[in-house]
Short mmCIF file of N, CA and C in Angstrom, two decimals:
data_model
loop_
_atom_site.label_atom_id
_atom_site.label_comp_id
_atom_site.label_asym_id
_atom_site.label_seq_id
_atom_site.Cartn_x
_atom_site.Cartn_y
_atom_site.Cartn_z
N MET A 1 -34.76 8.48 6.99
CA MET A 1 -33.53 8.12 7.61
C MET A 1 -32.73 8.32 7.05
N ARG A 2 -31.94 8.12 7.92
CA ARG A 2 -30.20 8.50 8.04
C ARG A 2 -29.51 7.56 7.43
N GLN A 3 -29.00 7.62 6.01
CA GLN A 3 -28.08 7.24 5.37
C GLN A 3 -26.17 6.82 5.81
N ALA A 4 -25.73 6.20 6.18
CA ALA A 4 -24.47 5.87 6.34
C ALA A 4 -23.63 6.93 5.04
N ARG A 5 -22.67 6.98 4.80
CA ARG A 5 -21.91 7.69 4.25
C ARG A 5 -20.79 6.75 3.52
N PRO A 6 -20.43 6.43 2.43
CA PRO A 6 -19.76 5.86 2.56
C PRO A 6 -18.00 5.07 2.54
N TYR A 7 -18.14 6.16 2.96
CA TYR A 7 -15.95 6.59 3.51
C TYR A 7 -15.97 7.07 5.17
N SER A 8 -15.05 6.90 6.07
CA SER A 8 -15.35 7.26 7.17
C SER A 8 -14.28 8.64 6.68
N ALA A 9 -14.54 9.65 8.29
CA ALA A 9 -14.08 10.98 7.98
C ALA A 9 -12.39 10.65 7.65
N MET A 10 -12.06 9.40 8.21
CA MET A 10 -10.03 9.19 8.09
C MET A 10 -10.21 9.19 6.55
N PHE A 11 -11.12 8.71 5.43
CA PHE A 11 -10.58 8.52 4.09
C PHE A 11 -10.52 9.94 3.80
N ALA A 12 -11.17 10.80 4.14
CA ALA A 12 -11.79 11.43 3.04
C ALA A 12 -11.15 13.07 4.55
N GLY A 13 -10.26 12.28 4.43
CA GLY A 13 -8.96 13.53 5.02
C GLY A 13 -9.12 14.41 6.45
N GLY A 14 -10.40 13.51 7.12
CA GLY A 14 -10.62 14.22 8.64
C GLY A 14 -9.53 13.59 9.68
N VAL A 15 -9.67 14.23 10.75
CA VAL A 15 -9.66 13.52 12.02
C VAL A 15 -10.29 12.71 12.84
N SER A 16 -9.72 11.19 12.79
CA SER A 16 -10.54 9.85 13.55
C SER A 16 -10.13 10.58 14.59
N ALA A 17 -10.81 9.55 15.81
CA ALA A 17 -10.05 9.66 17.14
C ALA A 17 -10.45 8.19 17.11
N ARG A 18 -10.05 7.60 16.02
CA ARG A 18 -9.50 6.22 16.63
C ARG A 18 -7.79 6.48 16.42
N THR A 19 -7.49 7.19 14.86
CA THR A 19 -5.82 7.57 15.04
C THR A 19 -5.32 8.51 14.75
N GLY A 20 -6.30 9.14 14.75
CA GLY A 20 -5.98 10.54 14.69
C GLY A 20 -6.25 10.93 13.08
N PRO A 21 -5.09 12.04 12.73
CA PRO A 21 -4.74 12.76 11.80
C PRO A 21 -4.34 11.65 10.19
N HIS A 22 -3.50 10.60 11.27
CA HIS A 22 -2.47 9.80 9.98
C HIS A 22 -3.52 8.77 9.97
N ALA A 23 -4.21 8.15 8.44
CA ALA A 23 -4.65 5.90 8.79
C ALA A 23 -3.90 5.69 9.32
N LEU A 24 -2.42 5.52 8.76
CA LEU A 24 -1.52 4.94 9.18
C LEU A 24 -1.05 4.68 10.73
N PRO A 25 -1.40 3.60 11.61
CA PRO A 25 -0.43 3.94 13.08
C PRO A 25 1.08 4.61 12.92
N LEU A 26 1.54 5.17 13.59
CA LEU A 26 2.84 6.12 13.73
C LEU A 26 3.82 5.32 13.93
N ALA A 27 3.42 4.90 15.09
CA ALA A 27 4.29 3.92 16.02
C ALA A 27 4.42 2.34 15.16
N ARG A 28 3.64 1.79 14.21
CA ARG A 28 4.17 0.57 13.55
C ARG A 28 5.65 1.55 12.96
N ILE A 29 4.56 2.58 12.41
CA ILE A 29 5.87 2.71 10.82
C ILE A 29 7.42 2.86 12.02
N LYS A 30 7.30 3.33 13.11
CA LYS A 30 9.05 3.41 13.09
C LYS A 30 9.04 2.44 13.65
N LYS A 31 8.84 1.16 13.91
CA LYS A 31 9.20 0.13 14.03
C LYS A 31 9.31 -0.37 12.82
N ILE A 32 8.64 -0.50 12.54
CA ILE A 32 9.45 -0.62 10.66
C ILE A 32 10.64 0.22 10.41
N MET A 33 10.00 0.99 10.51
CA MET A 33 11.89 2.13 10.55
C MET A 33 13.00 1.81 10.87
N LYS A 34 12.93 1.12 11.76
CA LYS A 34 14.19 0.87 13.08
C LYS A 34 14.44 -0.67 12.79
N ARG A 35 13.49 -1.15 12.34
CA ARG A 35 13.41 -2.59 11.76
C ARG A 35 14.50 -2.72 10.90
N SER A 36 13.93 -1.80 9.82
CA SER A 36 14.57 -1.71 8.54
C SER A 36 16.35 -1.11 8.29
N ALA A 37 16.24 -0.52 8.58
CA ALA A 37 17.80 0.76 9.50
C ALA A 37 18.81 -1.17 9.98
N GLY A 38 18.24 -1.70 10.66
CA GLY A 38 18.77 -2.25 11.24
C GLY A 38 19.44 -3.28 10.26
N ASP A 39 18.48 -3.89 9.22
CA ASP A 39 18.67 -4.75 8.41
C ASP A 39 19.59 -4.34 7.14
N SER A 40 19.67 -3.08 7.24
CA SER A 40 20.18 -2.09 6.10
C SER A 40 22.19 -2.90 5.90
N SER A 41 22.33 -2.51 7.35
CA SER A 41 24.41 -3.19 7.68
C SER A 41 24.54 -4.28 7.42
N VAL A 42 23.35 -5.04 6.87
CA VAL A 42 23.66 -6.16 6.57
C VAL A 42 23.51 -6.38 4.97
N VAL A 43 23.13 -5.14 4.45
CA VAL A 43 23.12 -5.12 2.95
C VAL A 43 24.86 -4.66 2.37
N ASP A 44 24.66 -3.54 2.98
CA ASP A 44 26.52 -2.80 2.57
C ASP A 44 27.80 -3.70 2.88
N GLY A 45 26.91 -4.64 4.16
CA GLY A 45 27.74 -4.86 4.49
C GLY A 45 28.58 -5.19 5.94
N GLY A 46 28.38 -4.57 6.34
CA GLY A 46 28.23 -4.45 7.55
C GLY A 46 29.14 -3.41 8.54
N GLY A 47 29.07 -2.36 7.61
CA GLY A 47 30.36 -1.18 7.46
C GLY A 47 29.14 0.21 7.80
N GLY A 48 27.90 0.04 8.23
CA GLY A 48 26.82 0.96 8.72
C GLY A 48 26.47 1.52 9.74
N GLY A 49 27.94 0.97 11.06
CA GLY A 49 27.07 1.06 12.39
C GLY A 49 26.97 -0.02 13.38
N GLY A 50 26.52 -1.24 12.51
CA GLY A 50 25.96 -2.55 12.38
C GLY A 50 25.07 -2.29 14.25
N GLY A 51 24.61 -0.84 14.66
CA GLY A 51 23.27 -0.70 15.67
C GLY A 51 21.99 -0.84 14.92
N GLY A 52 22.05 -0.36 14.12
CA GLY A 52 20.47 0.06 13.12
C GLY A 52 20.25 1.66 13.69
N THR A 53 19.65 2.60 13.73
CA THR A 53 18.65 3.12 14.61
C THR A 53 18.29 2.83 15.71
N ARG A 54 18.50 4.87 16.07
CA ARG A 54 18.28 4.25 17.57
C ARG A 54 17.27 5.67 17.39
N MET A 55 17.04 6.57 17.02
CA MET A 55 16.22 7.50 17.24
C MET A 55 15.53 8.52 15.47
N ILE A 56 13.84 8.34 16.18
CA ILE A 56 13.87 8.77 14.75
C ILE A 56 13.50 10.02 14.67
N SER A 57 13.26 11.11 13.73
CA SER A 57 12.81 12.26 14.14
C SER A 57 11.47 12.57 13.99
N GLY A 58 10.65 13.43 14.65
CA GLY A 58 9.36 13.17 15.13
C GLY A 58 8.61 13.61 13.51
N GLU A 59 9.27 14.26 12.78
CA GLU A 59 8.28 14.19 11.08
C GLU A 59 7.96 13.18 10.36
N ALA A 60 10.22 12.04 10.13
CA ALA A 60 10.21 11.06 9.28
C ALA A 60 8.54 10.15 9.54
N PRO A 61 8.33 9.60 10.46
CA PRO A 61 7.16 8.81 10.48
C PRO A 61 5.87 9.58 9.66
N VAL A 62 5.82 10.89 10.16
CA VAL A 62 4.49 11.78 9.14
C VAL A 62 5.00 11.51 7.73
N VAL A 63 6.43 11.41 7.21
CA VAL A 63 5.67 11.51 5.68
C VAL A 63 6.05 10.05 5.42
N PHE A 64 6.74 9.27 5.96
CA PHE A 64 6.36 8.01 4.85
C PHE A 64 4.84 7.52 5.22
N SER A 65 4.41 7.91 6.42
CA SER A 65 2.54 7.58 6.62
C SER A 65 1.87 7.92 5.38
N LYS A 66 2.44 9.56 5.45
CA LYS A 66 1.88 9.83 3.82
C LYS A 66 2.00 9.30 2.45
N ALA A 67 3.14 9.41 2.18
CA ALA A 67 3.81 8.36 1.31
C ALA A 67 3.00 7.29 1.19
N CYS A 68 3.24 6.73 2.28
CA CYS A 68 2.19 4.99 2.03
C CYS A 68 0.91 5.33 2.03
N GLU A 69 0.43 6.16 2.17
CA GLU A 69 -1.44 6.70 1.88
C GLU A 69 -1.30 6.50 0.85
N LEU A 70 -0.70 7.46 0.05
CA LEU A 70 -0.58 8.56 -1.40
C LEU A 70 -0.21 6.26 -2.50
N PHE A 71 0.47 6.18 -1.90
CA PHE A 71 1.04 4.56 -2.33
C PHE A 71 0.36 3.41 -2.79
N ILE A 72 -0.68 3.65 -1.47
CA ILE A 72 -1.82 2.63 -1.74
C ILE A 72 -2.96 3.06 -2.13
N ALA A 73 -3.40 4.53 -1.92
CA ALA A 73 -4.29 4.84 -2.78
C ALA A 73 -4.41 4.82 -4.65
N GLU A 74 -3.27 4.88 -4.83
CA GLU A 74 -2.70 5.20 -6.47
C GLU A 74 -2.93 2.96 -6.85
N LEU A 75 -2.32 2.66 -6.01
CA LEU A 75 -2.09 0.89 -6.35
C LEU A 75 -3.72 0.69 -6.22
N THR A 76 -4.65 0.99 -5.37
CA THR A 76 -5.83 0.62 -5.00
C THR A 76 -6.58 1.12 -6.35
N ARG A 77 -6.51 2.42 -7.09
CA ARG A 77 -6.91 3.48 -8.15
C ARG A 77 -6.60 2.47 -9.20
N ARG A 78 -5.40 1.71 -9.28
CA ARG A 78 -5.51 0.90 -10.58
C ARG A 78 -5.68 -0.48 -10.65
N ALA A 79 -5.62 -1.09 -9.54
CA ALA A 79 -6.90 -2.01 -9.41
C ALA A 79 -8.19 -2.18 -9.66
N TRP A 80 -8.81 -0.89 -8.91
CA TRP A 80 -10.17 -0.57 -9.14
C TRP A 80 -10.37 -0.59 -10.79
N ALA A 81 -9.25 -0.05 -11.58
CA ALA A 81 -9.66 0.07 -12.52
C ALA A 81 -9.75 -0.98 -13.75
N ALA A 82 -8.89 -2.20 -13.16
CA ALA A 82 -9.01 -3.26 -13.24
C ALA A 82 -10.03 -4.21 -13.67
N THR A 83 -10.88 -3.98 -11.96
CA THR A 83 -11.51 -4.31 -12.23
C THR A 83 -12.93 -4.10 -12.99
N LEU A 84 -13.16 -3.02 -13.05
CA LEU A 84 -14.43 -2.50 -13.73
C LEU A 84 -13.98 -2.99 -15.49
N GLU A 85 -12.51 -2.86 -15.48
CA GLU A 85 -12.17 -3.65 -17.06
C GLU A 85 -12.60 -5.07 -17.27
N GLY A 86 -12.75 -5.69 -16.18
CA GLY A 86 -12.95 -7.02 -16.16
C GLY A 86 -14.75 -7.54 -15.84
N LYS A 87 -15.78 -6.11 -15.79
CA LYS A 87 -16.81 -5.80 -15.70
C LYS A 87 -17.20 -6.89 -14.07
N ARG A 88 -16.25 -6.80 -12.78
CA ARG A 88 -16.59 -6.69 -11.86
C ARG A 88 -17.05 -5.84 -10.52
N ARG A 89 -17.20 -5.61 -10.13
CA ARG A 89 -17.40 -4.95 -8.74
C ARG A 89 -16.80 -5.07 -8.01
N THR A 90 -15.96 -6.52 -6.82
CA THR A 90 -14.96 -7.07 -6.35
C THR A 90 -13.85 -6.18 -7.04
N VAL A 91 -12.67 -6.42 -6.20
CA VAL A 91 -11.12 -6.84 -6.33
C VAL A 91 -10.26 -7.70 -5.82
N HIS A 92 -10.40 -7.82 -7.06
CA HIS A 92 -9.86 -9.81 -6.57
C HIS A 92 -7.89 -10.17 -7.10
N LYS A 93 -7.01 -10.29 -5.86
CA LYS A 93 -5.78 -10.39 -5.94
C LYS A 93 -5.32 -10.22 -7.48
N GLU A 94 -5.63 -10.79 -8.68
CA GLU A 94 -5.69 -10.68 -9.81
C GLU A 94 -5.21 -9.20 -10.08
N ASP A 95 -6.52 -8.80 -10.07
CA ASP A 95 -6.49 -7.20 -10.09
C ASP A 95 -5.58 -6.47 -9.89
N VAL A 96 -5.17 -6.49 -8.71
CA VAL A 96 -3.98 -6.12 -8.14
C VAL A 96 -2.32 -6.36 -8.99
N ALA A 97 -2.74 -8.26 -9.13
CA ALA A 97 -1.45 -8.09 -10.12
C ALA A 97 -1.55 -7.18 -11.67
N ALA A 98 -2.93 -7.18 -12.04
CA ALA A 98 -2.77 -6.47 -13.23
C ALA A 98 -2.98 -5.10 -13.61
N ALA A 99 -2.58 -4.39 -12.23
CA ALA A 99 -2.42 -2.95 -12.26
C ALA A 99 -0.66 -2.96 -11.93
N VAL A 100 0.05 -3.53 -11.58
CA VAL A 100 1.53 -3.83 -10.47
C VAL A 100 1.53 -3.88 -12.89
N GLN A 101 1.43 -4.86 -12.94
CA GLN A 101 2.09 -5.32 -14.50
C GLN A 101 1.93 -4.43 -15.29
N ASN A 102 0.70 -3.93 -15.45
CA ASN A 102 0.21 -2.36 -16.37
C ASN A 102 0.45 -1.01 -15.89
N THR A 103 1.63 -0.32 -15.43
CA THR A 103 2.01 0.47 -14.76
C THR A 103 3.96 0.00 -14.00
N ASP A 104 3.98 1.17 -15.47
CA ASP A 104 5.64 1.30 -15.39
C ASP A 104 5.70 1.53 -13.78
N LEU A 105 5.43 2.04 -12.93
CA LEU A 105 5.77 3.29 -11.51
C LEU A 105 5.76 1.74 -10.44
N PHE A 106 5.36 0.05 -10.46
CA PHE A 106 5.44 -0.77 -9.97
C PHE A 106 6.30 -1.67 -10.37
N ASP A 107 6.46 -1.79 -10.81
CA ASP A 107 7.51 -2.70 -11.31
C ASP A 107 8.46 -3.04 -10.67
N PHE A 108 8.99 -2.65 -9.70
CA PHE A 108 9.43 -3.40 -8.70
C PHE A 108 8.66 -3.94 -7.87
N LEU A 109 6.84 -3.83 -7.57
CA LEU A 109 6.85 -5.10 -7.15
C LEU A 109 6.44 -6.47 -8.13
N VAL A 110 6.97 -6.56 -9.61
CA VAL A 110 6.67 -7.99 -10.42
C VAL A 110 6.43 -8.62 -10.22
N ASP A 111 8.07 -8.85 -9.56
CA ASP A 111 8.51 -10.42 -9.32
C ASP A 111 7.37 -10.69 -7.99
N VAL A 112 7.40 -9.59 -6.44
CA VAL A 112 6.70 -10.24 -6.01
C VAL A 112 4.91 -10.96 -6.19
N VAL A 113 4.49 -9.71 -6.88
CA VAL A 113 2.59 -10.14 -7.03
C VAL A 113 3.12 -11.19 -8.16
N THR A 114 3.80 -11.53 -8.42
CA THR A 114 4.17 -13.28 -9.57
C THR A 114 4.46 -14.22 -8.95
N ALA A 115 4.74 -14.00 -8.10
CA ALA A 115 5.40 -14.86 -7.37
C ALA A 115 4.85 -15.59 -6.18
N ASP A 116 3.75 -14.93 -6.13
CA ASP A 116 2.27 -14.95 -5.45
C ASP A 116 1.32 -15.08 -6.22
N LEU A 117 1.13 -15.39 -7.03
CA LEU A 117 0.36 -15.71 -7.57
C LEU A 117 0.55 -17.12 -8.68
N GLY A 118 1.29 -17.74 -8.47
CA GLY A 118 2.58 -18.99 -8.51
C GLY A 118 1.85 -18.81 -10.30
N ASP A 119 1.33 -20.07 -10.93
CA ASP A 119 1.26 -19.77 -12.18
C ASP A 119 -0.18 -19.37 -12.97
N ASP A 120 -0.86 -18.72 -11.69
CA ASP A 120 -2.34 -17.99 -12.49
C ASP A 120 -2.13 -16.75 -13.39
N HIS A 121 -0.89 -16.15 -13.04
CA HIS A 121 -0.02 -14.70 -13.57
C HIS A 121 -0.08 -15.05 -15.09
N THR A 122 -0.61 -16.12 -15.57
CA THR A 122 -0.41 -15.95 -17.28
C THR A 122 -2.05 -15.68 -17.39
N ASP A 123 -2.95 -15.40 -16.69
CA ASP A 123 -3.72 -14.74 -16.50
C ASP A 123 -4.71 -13.44 -17.34
N TYR A 124 -3.58 -13.05 -17.27
CA TYR A 124 -4.38 -11.55 -17.43
C TYR A 124 -4.29 -10.83 -18.86
N LYS A 125 -4.78 -10.17 -19.14
CA LYS A 125 -5.01 -9.53 -21.12
C LYS A 125 -3.32 -8.40 -20.55
#
């Protein structure tokens, strides 16, 4: 009997028929880049041209896609380590929060994670 492989070709670095060589959709990344470029004019006092980004080079979304993949993979690895430390096999949001709190690299997410958990953030070690 043929057994299914645990990961698709997309996660193994291959080409998937659905998304191509990128795990994240490039059109969505472009949309986010354009939206956040429009928000930056509010942050810097409105002196940045005001209209946001109209054009994005072809390489920029690919680079952002790879950066997002690496970020997600690292956060997932650390959350999985927290899951195994708790002697479980299912990742919970508390494991992700523990990974964020125990890693200096993810300090920018601490406020987001603790706000999401409410009073539950005092339960980890």
